[in-house]
PDB file of C-alpha atoms and ligand atoms in Angstrom:
ATOM      1  CA  MET A   1      -0.111  -0.408  -0.192  1.00 72.00           C
ATOM      2  CA  ARG A   2       1.070   3.481  -0.900  1.00 70.00           C
ATOM      3  CA  THR A   3       0.750   5.714   2.008  1.00 76.00           C
ATOM      4  CA  GLU A   4       3.248   8.381   0.519  1.00 78.00           C
ATOM      5  CA  SER A   5       2.875  11.464  -1.586  1.00 77.00           C
ATOM      6  CA  ILE A   6       3.951  11.029  -5.108  1.00 75.00           C
ATOM      7  CA  SER A   7       5.926  12.143  -6.945  1.00 82.00           C
ATOM      8  CA  PRO A   8       5.527  12.298 -10.885  1.00 89.00           C
ATOM      9  CA  ILE A   9       5.454   9.314 -12.814  1.00 94.00           C
ATOM     10  CA  ARG A  10       8.692   7.708 -12.492  1.00 95.00           C
ATOM     11  CA  LEU A  11       9.677   3.827 -13.630  1.00 98.00           C
ATOM     12  CA  ASP A  12      13.310   4.341 -12.419  1.00 97.00           C
ATOM     13  CA  GLY A  13      14.935   0.685 -13.122  1.00 98.00           C
ATOM     14  CA  LYS A  14      12.119  -0.781 -13.259  1.00 98.00           C
ATOM     15  CA  ARG A  15      13.133  -4.146 -15.190  1.00 98.00           C
ATOM     16  CA  THR A  16      10.346  -4.367 -18.318  1.00 98.00           C
ATOM     17  CA  LEU A  17       9.190  -6.222 -21.035  1.00 98.00           C
ATOM     18  CA  VAL A  18       7.670  -4.751 -23.843  1.00 98.00           C
ATOM     19  CA  THR A  19       6.196  -7.769 -26.221  1.00 98.00           C
ATOM     20  CA  GLY A  20       5.387  -6.788 -30.156  1.00 98.00           C
ATOM     21  CA  GLY A  21       8.486  -4.299 -29.307  1.00 98.00           C
ATOM     22  CA  ALA A  22       9.735  -3.576 -32.154  1.00 98.00           C
ATOM     23  CA  SER A  23       6.564  -1.968 -34.149  1.00 97.00           C
ATOM     24  CA  GLY A  24       3.844   0.259 -33.544  1.00 97.00           C
ATOM     25  CA  ILE A  25       1.873   0.411 -29.772  1.00 98.00           C
ATOM     26  CA  GLY A  26       4.729  -1.640 -28.680  1.00 98.00           C
ATOM     27  CA  ALA A  27       7.837   0.016 -29.769  1.00 98.00           C
ATOM     28  CA  ALA A  28       6.608   4.135 -29.001  1.00 98.00           C
ATOM     29  CA  THR A  29       5.792   2.693 -25.200  1.00 98.00           C
ATOM     30  CA  ALA A  30       9.301   0.610 -25.000  1.00 98.00           C
ATOM     31  CA  ARG A  31      10.253   4.380 -25.629  1.00 98.00           C
ATOM     32  CA  VAL A  32       8.115   6.179 -23.160  1.00 98.00           C
ATOM     33  CA  LEU A  33       9.087   3.807 -20.612  1.00 98.00           C
ATOM     34  CA  SER A  34      12.258   4.369 -21.568  1.00 98.00           C
ATOM     35  CA  ASP A  35      12.384   8.048 -21.297  1.00 98.00           C
ATOM     36  CA  LEU A  36      10.733   7.147 -17.586  1.00 98.00           C
ATOM     37  CA  GLY A  37      13.040   5.529 -16.183  1.00 98.00           C
ATOM     38  CA  ALA A  38      12.986   1.917 -16.748  1.00 98.00           C
ATOM     39  CA  ARG A  39      15.423  -0.935 -18.471  1.00 98.00           C
ATOM     40  CA  VAL A  40      12.983  -2.981 -20.811  1.00 98.00           C
ATOM     41  CA  ALA A  41      13.759  -5.834 -23.268  1.00 98.00           C
ATOM     42  CA  ILE A  42      12.258  -5.979 -26.179  1.00 98.00           C
ATOM     43  CA  ALA A  43      10.173  -9.511 -27.395  1.00 98.00           C
ATOM     44  CA  ASP A  44       9.413  -9.840 -30.927  1.00 98.00           C
ATOM     45  CA  ILE A  45       8.649 -12.633 -33.759  1.00 98.00           C
ATOM     46  CA  ASP A  46      10.673 -10.462 -35.696  1.00 98.00           C
ATOM     47  CA  GLY A  47      14.276 -10.225 -34.499  1.00 98.00           C
ATOM     48  CA  GLU A  48      15.688  -8.333 -36.977  1.00 98.00           C
ATOM     49  CA  ARG A  49      13.015  -5.688 -36.784  1.00 98.00           C
ATOM     50  CA  ALA A  50      13.260  -5.588 -32.789  1.00 98.00           C
ATOM     51  CA  GLU A  51      17.142  -5.649 -32.995  1.00 97.00           C
ATOM     52  CA  ALA A  52      16.900  -2.611 -35.724  1.00 97.00           C
ATOM     53  CA  ALA A  53      14.605  -1.460 -33.477  1.00 97.00           C
ATOM     54  CA  LEU A  54      17.330  -1.249 -30.270  1.00 97.00           C
ATOM     55  CA  GLY A  55      18.046   2.261 -30.941  1.00 96.00           C
ATOM     56  CA  ASP A  56      14.920   3.854 -31.363  1.00 95.00           C
ATOM     57  CA  THR A  57      12.994   1.639 -28.585  1.00 96.00           C
ATOM     58  CA  LYS A  58      15.978   2.552 -26.170  1.00 97.00           C
ATOM     59  CA  ALA A  59      15.539  -1.158 -25.342  1.00 98.00           C
ATOM     60  CA  VAL A  60      18.440  -2.489 -23.633  1.00 98.00           C
ATOM     61  CA  ALA A  61      18.261  -5.903 -24.612  1.00 98.00           C
ATOM     62  CA  TRP A  62      15.848  -8.000 -27.715  1.00 98.00           C
ATOM     63  CA  THR A  63      14.699 -11.112 -27.852  1.00 98.00           C
ATOM     64  CA  GLN A  64      13.043 -13.302 -30.699  1.00 98.00           C
ATOM     65  CA  GLY A  65      10.111 -15.750 -30.933  1.00 98.00           C
ATOM     66  CA  ASP A  66       6.417 -16.990 -30.794  1.00 99.00           C
ATOM     67  CA  VAL A  67       3.949 -15.152 -28.251  1.00 98.00           C
ATOM     68  CA  SER A  68       1.849 -18.115 -29.462  1.00 98.00           C
ATOM     69  CA  ASN A  69       3.606 -20.804 -28.858  1.00 98.00           C
ATOM     70  CA  ALA A  70       4.661 -21.990 -24.957  1.00 98.00           C
ATOM     71  CA  GLU A  71       8.163 -23.260 -25.545  1.00 98.00           C
ATOM     72  CA  ASP A  72       9.208 -19.600 -27.306  1.00 98.00           C
ATOM     73  CA  SER A  73       7.040 -17.275 -24.657  1.00 98.00           C
ATOM     74  CA  GLU A  74       8.237 -19.258 -20.782  1.00 98.00           C
ATOM     75  CA  ARG A  75      11.886 -18.301 -23.366  1.00 98.00           C
ATOM     76  CA  MET A  76      11.804 -14.619 -24.379  1.00 98.00           C
ATOM     77  CA  VAL A  77       9.936 -13.984 -20.841  1.00 98.00           C
ATOM     78  CA  ALA A  78      13.264 -16.278 -19.081  1.00 98.00           C
ATOM     79  CA  GLU A  79      15.750 -14.698 -21.636  1.00 98.00           C
ATOM     80  CA  ALA A  80      13.534 -10.825 -20.600  1.00 98.00           C
ATOM     81  CA  ALA A  81      14.723 -11.353 -17.170  1.00 98.00           C
ATOM     82  CA  GLY A  82      18.027 -12.644 -17.763  1.00 98.00           C
ATOM     83  CA  ALA A  83      19.024 -10.233 -19.840  1.00 98.00           C
ATOM     84  CA  LEU A  84      17.255  -7.445 -16.604  1.00 98.00           C
ATOM     85  CA  GLY A  85      18.337  -9.092 -13.997  1.00 98.00           C
ATOM     86  CA  GLY A  86      14.377  -9.704 -13.221  1.00 98.00           C
ATOM     87  CA  LEU A  87      11.195  -8.550 -14.615  1.00 98.00           C
ATOM     88  CA  ASP A  88       8.779  -5.788 -13.139  1.00 98.00           C
ATOM     89  CA  LEU A  89       6.887  -4.856 -15.660  1.00 99.00           C
ATOM     90  CA  VAL A  90       5.641  -6.601 -19.009  1.00 99.00           C
ATOM     91  CA  PHE A  91       3.142  -4.582 -21.623  1.00 99.00           C
ATOM     92  CA  ASN A  92       1.874  -7.355 -24.177  1.00 98.00           C
ATOM     93  CA  SER A  93       1.728  -5.033 -27.017  1.00 98.00           C
ATOM     94  CA  ALA A  94       2.250  -8.230 -29.612  1.00 98.00           C
ATOM     95  CA  GLY A  95      -0.903  -9.195 -32.047  1.00 97.00           C
ATOM     96  CA  ILE A  96      -2.004  -9.759 -35.462  1.00 96.00           C
ATOM     97  CA  GLY A  97      -4.724  -7.809 -37.709  1.00 92.00           C
ATOM     98  CA  ASP A  98      -7.604 -10.035 -39.493  1.00 88.00           C
ATOM     99  CA  ASP A  99      -9.411 -11.066 -42.722  1.00 79.00           C
ATOM    100  CA  LEU A 100     -11.426  -8.040 -42.628  1.00 86.00           C
ATOM    101  CA  VAL A 101     -14.279 -10.904 -43.619  1.00 92.00           C
ATOM    102  CA  PRO A 102     -17.614 -12.702 -42.746  1.00 94.00           C
ATOM    103  CA  VAL A 103     -17.772 -15.804 -40.278  1.00 95.00           C
ATOM    104  CA  HIS A 104     -19.430 -18.303 -43.551  1.00 96.00           C
ATOM    105  CA  ALA A 105     -16.321 -16.532 -45.594  1.00 95.00           C
ATOM    106  CA  GLN A 106     -13.593 -16.934 -42.897  1.00 93.00           C
ATOM    107  CA  ASP A 107     -10.480 -19.118 -43.654  1.00 95.00           C
ATOM    108  CA  PRO A 108     -10.517 -21.378 -39.945  1.00 96.00           C
ATOM    109  CA  GLU A 109      -7.017 -21.817 -39.718  1.00 97.00           C
ATOM    110  CA  ARG A 110      -6.241 -18.084 -39.805  1.00 96.00           C
ATOM    111  CA  TRP A 111      -9.521 -17.757 -37.442  1.00 97.00           C
ATOM    112  CA  ARG A 112      -7.572 -19.982 -35.089  1.00 97.00           C
ATOM    113  CA  ARG A 113      -4.652 -18.142 -35.514  1.00 98.00           C
ATOM    114  CA  VAL A 114      -5.630 -14.323 -35.045  1.00 98.00           C
ATOM    115  CA  VAL A 115      -7.118 -16.187 -32.188  1.00 98.00           C
ATOM    116  CA  ASP A 116      -3.615 -17.843 -31.036  1.00 98.00           C
ATOM    117  CA  VAL A 117      -1.821 -15.018 -31.689  1.00 98.00           C
ATOM    118  CA  ASN A 118      -3.328 -11.865 -29.506  1.00 98.00           C
ATOM    119  CA  LEU A 119      -5.551 -14.499 -27.085  1.00 98.00           C
ATOM    120  CA  TYR A 120      -3.479 -17.280 -26.197  1.00 98.00           C
ATOM    121  CA  GLY A 121       0.040 -15.493 -26.996  1.00 99.00           C
ATOM    122  CA  THR A 122      -1.397 -12.933 -24.219  1.00 99.00           C
ATOM    123  CA  TYR A 123      -2.622 -15.558 -22.134  1.00 98.00           C
ATOM    124  CA  LEU A 124       1.042 -17.178 -22.581  1.00 99.00           C
ATOM    125  CA  VAL A 125       3.477 -14.006 -21.530  1.00 99.00           C
ATOM    126  CA  CYS A 126       1.208 -13.375 -18.841  1.00 98.00           C
ATOM    127  CA  ARG A 127       1.578 -17.188 -17.655  1.00 98.00           C
ATOM    128  CA  ALA A 128       4.961 -16.984 -17.160  1.00 98.00           C
ATOM    129  CA  ALA A 129       5.797 -13.286 -16.448  1.00 98.00           C
ATOM    130  CA  GLY A 130       3.186 -13.974 -13.292  1.00 98.00           C
ATOM    131  CA  ARG A 131       5.376 -16.865 -11.700  1.00 97.00           C
ATOM    132  CA  ILE A 132       8.173 -14.465 -11.439  1.00 98.00           C
ATOM    133  CA  MET A 133       6.606 -11.862 -10.208  1.00 98.00           C
ATOM    134  CA  ALA A 134       4.242 -13.868  -7.953  1.00 97.00           C
ATOM    135  CA  ALA A 135       7.512 -14.993  -6.094  1.00 97.00           C
ATOM    136  CA  GLN A 136       8.386 -11.482  -5.713  1.00 97.00           C
ATOM    137  CA  LYS A 137       5.520 -10.720  -4.742  1.00 98.00           C
ATOM    138  CA  ALA A 138       5.150  -7.311  -6.474  1.00 98.00           C
ATOM    139  CA  GLY A 139       4.980  -6.488 -10.681  1.00 98.00           C
ATOM    140  CA  ALA A 140       2.626  -4.836 -12.241  1.00 98.00           C
ATOM    141  CA  ILE A 141       1.286  -5.858 -16.388  1.00 99.00           C
ATOM    142  CA  VAL A 142      -0.864  -4.370 -19.323  1.00 99.00           C
ATOM    143  CA  ASN A 143      -2.323  -5.742 -21.779  1.00 99.00           C
ATOM    144  CA  VAL A 144      -3.863  -4.648 -24.771  1.00 98.00           C
ATOM    145  CA  SER A 145      -7.525  -5.260 -25.401  1.00 98.00           C
ATOM    146  CA  SER A 146      -9.982  -3.136 -28.832  1.00 98.00           C
ATOM    147  CA  ILE A 147     -12.517  -1.396 -29.259  1.00 98.00           C
ATOM    148  CA  VAL A 148     -13.333  -4.063 -31.351  1.00 98.00           C
ATOM    149  CA  GLY A 149     -13.295  -6.611 -27.897  1.00 98.00           C
ATOM    150  CA  LEU A 150     -16.201  -4.194 -26.707  1.00 98.00           C
ATOM    151  CA  ASP A 151     -18.854  -4.163 -28.993  1.00 97.00           C
ATOM    152  CA  ALA A 152     -19.090  -6.445 -32.283  1.00 97.00           C
ATOM    153  CA  PHE A 153     -16.949  -4.475 -35.610  1.00 95.00           C
ATOM    154  CA  PRO A 154     -18.349  -7.403 -38.615  1.00 95.00           C
ATOM    155  CA  GLY A 155     -15.755  -9.369 -40.489  1.00 94.00           C
ATOM    156  CA  ARG A 156     -13.705  -8.977 -37.814  1.00 94.00           C
ATOM    157  CA  SER A 157     -15.052 -11.892 -35.142  1.00 96.00           C
ATOM    158  CA  ALA A 158     -11.139 -13.337 -34.920  1.00 97.00           C
ATOM    159  CA  TYR A 159      -9.950 -10.631 -33.818  1.00 97.00           C
ATOM    160  CA  GLY A 160     -12.493  -9.533 -31.756  1.00 98.00           C
ATOM    161  CA  VAL A 161     -13.215 -12.881 -29.564  1.00 98.00           C
ATOM    162  CA  ALA A 162      -9.649 -12.925 -29.240  1.00 98.00           C
ATOM    163  CA  LYS A 163      -9.580  -8.872 -27.855  1.00 98.00           C
ATOM    164  CA  ALA A 164     -12.836  -9.354 -25.622  1.00 98.00           C
ATOM    165  CA  GLY A 165     -11.558 -13.059 -24.114  1.00 98.00           C
ATOM    166  CA  ILE A 166      -7.999 -10.730 -23.281  1.00 99.00           C
ATOM    167  CA  ILE A 167     -10.591  -7.918 -20.936  1.00 98.00           C
ATOM    168  CA  HIS A 168     -11.579 -11.201 -19.471  1.00 98.00           C
ATOM    169  CA  LEU A 169      -8.189 -12.858 -18.982  1.00 99.00           C
ATOM    170  CA  THR A 170      -6.897  -9.575 -17.770  1.00 99.00           C
ATOM    171  CA  LYS A 171     -10.025  -9.559 -14.817  1.00 98.00           C
ATOM    172  CA  THR A 172      -9.645 -12.938 -14.242  1.00 98.00           C
ATOM    173  CA  LEU A 173      -5.874 -12.670 -13.745  1.00 98.00           C
ATOM    174  CA  ALA A 174      -6.027  -9.163 -11.748  1.00 98.00           C
ATOM    175  CA  CYS A 175      -8.265 -11.148  -9.047  1.00 98.00           C
ATOM    176  CA  GLU A 176      -6.076 -14.339  -9.051  1.00 98.00           C
ATOM    177  CA  TRP A 177      -2.472 -12.813  -8.314  1.00 98.00           C
ATOM    178  CA  GLY A 178      -4.174  -8.842  -6.809  1.00 98.00           C
ATOM    179  CA  GLY A 179      -3.363 -10.974  -3.169  1.00 98.00           C
ATOM    180  CA  VAL A 180       0.305 -10.944  -4.434  1.00 98.00           C
ATOM    181  CA  GLY A 181       0.775  -7.150  -5.422  1.00 98.00           C
ATOM    182  CA  VAL A 182       0.677  -8.376  -9.038  1.00 98.00           C
ATOM    183  CA  ARG A 183      -1.776  -5.529 -10.387  1.00 98.00           C
ATOM    184  CA  VAL A 184      -3.162  -6.245 -13.850  1.00 99.00           C
ATOM    185  CA  ASN A 185      -4.977  -4.067 -16.455  1.00 99.00           C
ATOM    186  CA  GLY A 186      -5.305  -2.986 -19.738  1.00 99.00           C
ATOM    187  CA  ILE A 187      -6.570  -0.811 -22.308  1.00 99.00           C
ATOM    188  CA  ALA A 188      -8.695  -0.856 -25.486  1.00 98.00           C
ATOM    189  CA  PRO A 189      -7.634   1.141 -28.054  1.00 98.00           C
ATOM    190  CA  GLY A 190      -9.613   3.329 -30.292  1.00 98.00           C
ATOM    191  CA  TYR A 191      -7.583   3.571 -34.340  1.00 97.00           C
ATOM    192  CA  THR A 192      -4.581   4.417 -33.825  1.00 97.00           C
ATOM    193  CA  ARG A 193      -1.801   5.625 -36.676  1.00 95.00           C
ATOM    194  CA  THR A 194       0.589   2.191 -36.717  1.00 94.00           C
ATOM    195  CA  PRO A 195       1.810   0.083 -39.600  1.00 89.00           C
ATOM    196  CA  MET A 196      -0.290  -2.400 -38.831  1.00 86.00           C
ATOM    197  CA  VAL A 197      -3.032   0.862 -39.634  1.00 91.00           C
ATOM    198  CA  GLN A 198      -1.471   2.117 -42.429  1.00 89.00           C
ATOM    199  CA  ALA A 199      -1.266  -1.004 -44.243  1.00 86.00           C
ATOM    200  CA  LEU A 200      -5.617  -1.005 -43.950  1.00 84.00           C
ATOM    201  CA  LEU A 201      -5.515   2.116 -45.106  1.00 88.00           C
ATOM    202  CA  ASP A 202      -2.756   1.635 -47.936  1.00 88.00           C
ATOM    203  CA  ARG A 203      -5.308  -1.489 -49.207  1.00 85.00           C
ATOM    204  CA  GLN A 204      -8.171   0.876 -48.901  1.00 86.00           C
ATOM    205  CA  VAL A 205      -9.589  -1.162 -47.135  1.00 82.00           C
ATOM    206  CA  PHE A 206     -11.721   2.100 -44.543  1.00 86.00           C
ATOM    207  CA  ASP A 207     -12.217   5.309 -45.068  1.00 92.00           C
ATOM    208  CA  PRO A 208     -10.183   7.355 -41.826  1.00 94.00           C
ATOM    209  CA  SER A 209     -13.004  10.186 -42.517  1.00 95.00           C
ATOM    210  CA  VAL A 210     -15.439   7.752 -41.650  1.00 94.00           C
ATOM    211  CA  VAL A 211     -13.536   6.903 -38.245  1.00 95.00           C
ATOM    212  CA  GLU A 212     -12.844  10.525 -37.955  1.00 96.00           C
ATOM    213  CA  GLY A 213     -16.623  10.965 -38.202  1.00 95.00           C
ATOM    214  CA  ARG A 214     -17.606   8.351 -35.643  1.00 96.00           C
ATOM    215  CA  THR A 215     -15.325   9.577 -32.628  1.00 97.00           C
ATOM    216  CA  PRO A 216     -16.151  12.022 -30.672  1.00 96.00           C
ATOM    217  CA  LEU A 217     -12.371  13.438 -30.540  1.00 97.00           C
ATOM    218  CA  ARG A 218     -12.535  13.997 -34.308  1.00 96.00           C
ATOM    219  CA  ARG A 219      -9.627  11.901 -35.182  1.00 96.00           C
ATOM    220  CA  LEU A 220      -7.373   8.569 -34.950  1.00 97.00           C
ATOM    221  CA  ALA A 221      -5.096   8.385 -32.058  1.00 98.00           C
ATOM    222  CA  SER A 222      -1.586   8.235 -32.223  1.00 97.00           C
ATOM    223  CA  SER A 223       1.238   5.568 -31.057  1.00 98.00           C
ATOM    224  CA  ASN A 224       2.326   8.180 -27.989  1.00 97.00           C
ATOM    225  CA  GLU A 225      -1.070   8.671 -26.313  1.00 98.00           C
ATOM    226  CA  MET A 226      -1.452   5.099 -26.201  1.00 98.00           C
ATOM    227  CA  ALA A 227       1.934   4.905 -24.311  1.00 98.00           C
ATOM    228  CA  SER A 228       0.760   7.333 -21.999  1.00 97.00           C
ATOM    229  CA  ALA A 229      -1.988   5.343 -20.698  1.00 98.00           C
ATOM    230  CA  VAL A 230       0.499   2.195 -20.287  1.00 98.00           C
ATOM    231  CA  ALA A 231       3.112   3.922 -18.139  1.00 98.00           C
ATOM    232  CA  PHE A 232      -0.053   5.375 -16.143  1.00 98.00           C
ATOM    233  CA  LEU A 233      -0.850   2.046 -15.227  1.00 98.00           C
ATOM    234  CA  LEU A 234       1.968  -0.143 -15.198  1.00 98.00           C
ATOM    235  CA  SER A 235       3.508   3.101 -12.335  1.00 98.00           C
ATOM    236  CA  ASP A 236       2.455   3.516  -8.841  1.00 96.00           C
ATOM    237  CA  TRP A 237       0.610   6.565  -9.922  1.00 96.00           C
ATOM    238  CA  ALA A 238      -2.022   3.023 -10.547  1.00 97.00           C
ATOM    239  CA  SER A 239      -0.830   1.726  -7.918  1.00 97.00           C
ATOM    240  CA  TYR A 240      -5.134   1.171  -6.698  1.00 97.00           C
ATOM    241  CA  ILE A 241      -6.438   0.467  -9.977  1.00 98.00           C
ATOM    242  CA  THR A 242      -6.267  -3.115 -10.959  1.00 98.00           C
ATOM    243  CA  GLY A 243      -8.577  -5.836 -13.611  1.00 98.00           C
ATOM    244  CA  VAL A 244      -9.254  -2.462 -14.974  1.00 98.00           C
ATOM    245  CA  VAL A 245      -9.587  -2.178 -19.163  1.00 98.00           C
ATOM    246  CA  LEU A 246      -8.977   1.633 -19.849  1.00 98.00           C
ATOM    247  CA  PRO A 247     -10.332   2.673 -23.632  1.00 98.00           C
ATOM    248  CA  VAL A 248      -7.668   5.305 -25.164  1.00 98.00           C
ATOM    249  CA  ASP A 249     -10.798   5.445 -28.257  1.00 98.00           C
ATOM    250  CA  GLY A 250     -10.822   9.301 -28.515  1.00 98.00           C
ATOM    251  CA  GLY A 251     -14.457   8.680 -27.109  1.00 98.00           C
ATOM    252  CA  TRP A 252     -15.548   6.392 -29.260  1.00 98.00           C
ATOM    253  CA  SER A 253     -17.093   3.882 -26.736  1.00 98.00           C
ATOM    254  CA  ALA A 254     -19.044   6.343 -25.156  1.00 97.00           C
ATOM    255  CA  TYR A 255     -20.330   7.569 -28.664  1.00 97.00           C
ATOM    256  CA  GLY A 256     -24.326   5.793 -29.477  1.00 94.00           C
ATOM    257  CA  ALA A 257     -26.630   7.392 -31.500  1.00 94.00           C
ATOM    258  CA  ALA A 258     -26.821   7.467 -35.384  1.00 93.00           C
ATOM    259  CA  GLY A 259     -24.554   8.535 -37.990  1.00 90.00           C
ATOM    260  CA  ASP A 260     -21.883  11.397 -37.457  1.00 93.00           C
ATOM    261  CA  VAL A 261     -21.413  12.315 -33.831  1.00 93.00           C
ATOM    262  CA  GLY A 262     -21.049  16.025 -35.561  1.00 86.00           C
ATOM    263  CA  LYS A 263     -24.186  15.381 -36.063  1.00 85.00           C
ATOM    264  CA  HIS A 264     -26.379  15.913 -33.143  1.00 81.00           C
ATOM    265  CA  MET A 265     -23.839  18.375 -31.047  1.00 71.00           C
ATOM    266  CA  PRO A 266     -22.595  20.693 -33.682  1.00 66.00           C
ATOM    267  CA  VAL A 267     -20.326  22.952 -32.291  1.00 66.00           C
ATOM    268  CA  GLY A 268     -19.438  26.722 -33.124  1.00 62.00           C
TER     269      GLY A 268
HETATM  270  N1  NAD B   1      -3.533  -0.127 -34.446  1.00 50.14           N
HETATM  271  C1  NAD B   1      -4.791   0.045 -34.127  1.00 50.14           C
HETATM  272  O1  NAD B   1      -5.973   0.202 -33.939  1.00 50.14           O
HETATM  273  C2  NAD B   1      -4.511  -0.927 -32.774  1.00 50.14           C
HETATM  274  C3  NAD B   1      -6.206  -0.724 -32.371  1.00 50.14           C
HETATM  275  C4  NAD B   1      -6.419  -1.749 -31.208  1.00 50.14           C
HETATM  276  C5  NAD B   1      -5.471  -2.324 -30.634  1.00 50.14           C
HETATM  277  N2  NAD B   1      -4.509  -3.042 -31.941  1.00 50.14           N
HETATM  278  C6  NAD B   1      -3.542  -3.289 -30.520  1.00 50.14           C
HETATM  279  O2  NAD B   1      -2.207  -3.129 -30.278  1.00 50.14           O
HETATM  280  C7  NAD B   1      -1.241  -3.804 -30.740  1.00 50.14           C
HETATM  281  C8  NAD B   1      -0.252  -3.663 -31.632  1.00 50.14           C
HETATM  282  O3  NAD B   1      -0.856  -3.623 -32.660  1.00 50.14           O
HETATM  283  P1  NAD B   1       0.475  -2.122 -33.761  1.00 50.14           P
HETATM  284  O4  NAD B   1      -1.227  -1.611 -34.597  1.00 50.14           O
HETATM  285  O5  NAD B   1       0.769  -1.164 -32.840  1.00 50.14           O
HETATM  286  O6  NAD B   1       0.302  -3.106 -35.057  1.00 50.14           O
HETATM  287  P2  NAD B   1       1.877  -3.726 -35.421  1.00 50.14           P
HETATM  288  O7  NAD B   1       1.842  -4.449 -36.813  1.00 50.14           O
HETATM  289  O8  NAD B   1       2.648  -2.127 -35.706  1.00 50.14           O
HETATM  290  O9  NAD B   1       2.864  -4.448 -34.378  1.00 50.14           O
HETATM  291  C9  NAD B   1       2.431  -5.538 -33.532  1.00 50.14           C
HETATM  292  C10 NAD B   1       3.789  -6.052 -33.340  1.00 50.14           C
HETATM  293  O10 NAD B   1       3.992  -7.434 -32.921  1.00 50.14           O
HETATM  294  C11 NAD B   1       4.951  -8.572 -33.533  1.00 50.14           C
HETATM  295  N3  NAD B   1       4.031  -9.859 -33.650  1.00 50.14           N
HETATM  296  C12 NAD B   1       3.038  -9.944 -34.291  1.00 50.14           C
HETATM  297  N4  NAD B   1       3.288 -11.313 -34.230  1.00 50.14           N
HETATM  298  C13 NAD B   1       3.645 -11.667 -33.059  1.00 50.14           C
HETATM  299  C14 NAD B   1       3.409 -13.304 -32.423  1.00 50.14           C
HETATM  300  N5  NAD B   1       2.933 -14.469 -32.516  1.00 50.14           N
HETATM  301  N6  NAD B   1       4.957 -13.124 -31.291  1.00 50.14           N
HETATM  302  C15 NAD B   1       5.823 -12.382 -31.174  1.00 50.14           C
HETATM  303  N7  NAD B   1       5.712 -10.651 -31.750  1.00 50.14           N
HETATM  304  C16 NAD B   1       4.387 -10.386 -32.323  1.00 50.14           C
HETATM  305  C17 NAD B   1       5.156  -7.420 -34.799  1.00 50.14           C
HETATM  306  O11 NAD B   1       6.296  -8.603 -35.195  1.00 50.14           O
HETATM  307  C18 NAD B   1       5.071  -6.104 -34.561  1.00 50.14           C
HETATM  308  O12 NAD B   1       6.362  -5.634 -34.551  1.00 50.14           O
HETATM  309  C19 NAD B   1      -1.786  -5.479 -31.201  1.00 50.14           C
HETATM  310  O13 NAD B   1      -2.367  -6.463 -29.686  1.00 50.14           O
HETATM  311  C20 NAD B   1      -3.234  -4.988 -31.999  1.00 50.14           C
HETATM  312  O14 NAD B   1      -4.021  -5.601 -31.960  1.00 50.14           O
HETATM  313  C21 NAD B   1      -3.911  -1.294 -32.724  1.00 50.14           C
END
């Protein structure tokens, strides 16, 4: 329990693993956590990219593997803890998108892969890291859900199921590990400009102006806006917060009316 007053957010010396740290939200968060004083190791399925991201993210170590493979997850957590001399914090950002096709047209193997990487991979990394944290009776984890995990998006059933599952997993782990001082929270990002989303924009899979019109803050997010929410949830500023999945979505999940948000309450 923290009773003293609190200084600005710092993560000095916190030994931190960021999965999916070679790109997008993971890379931005690794950099922000490093800037706040954490010692960060990044894990990614793309080893070359992870190694190349060391400078940009200011991470001090990297490891390669597939989070949805149980042996890889155990090894990556062990390697990160070995390189850092222990493990205090984890941010689970590794994930893949889906095919944007309706359920009846989906390739079942692709469906399974999307669930495996996003949900099973998050579970496996939590499981390996949680054992270390429970033994030391301290630690914090942040998982990544999505606005697609909060409500149904047609064509995104595998991703939505996985991200909804991450919300439940986060709550369950928070309840199981609260007694040993390990906090588990999540973020549910809205559309964020990362390589994953840029690839969809390049393929004209969605029109950014439609998303902007549906979003009370009228724009897509930056990766740094996800990173600051993660830093807060991992820090002592959130010392009494566990089992929460925070929408970081510009108000997307608050909006329930039909049509563009600006249509109802024009300002000015
Ligand atoms: N960008 C968005 O709008 C958005 C919105 C909601 C949630 N998210 C979630 O945020 C997380 C990061 O997404 P992003 O947009 O930064 O994507 P990204 O593609 O830029 O980064 C994802 C990283 O994860 C790695 N990765 C993929 N599969 C892996 C595996 N099996 N094992 C280990 N590493 C793996 C990739 O190599 C990549 O470096 C994902 O979980 C994604 O679902 C993104």
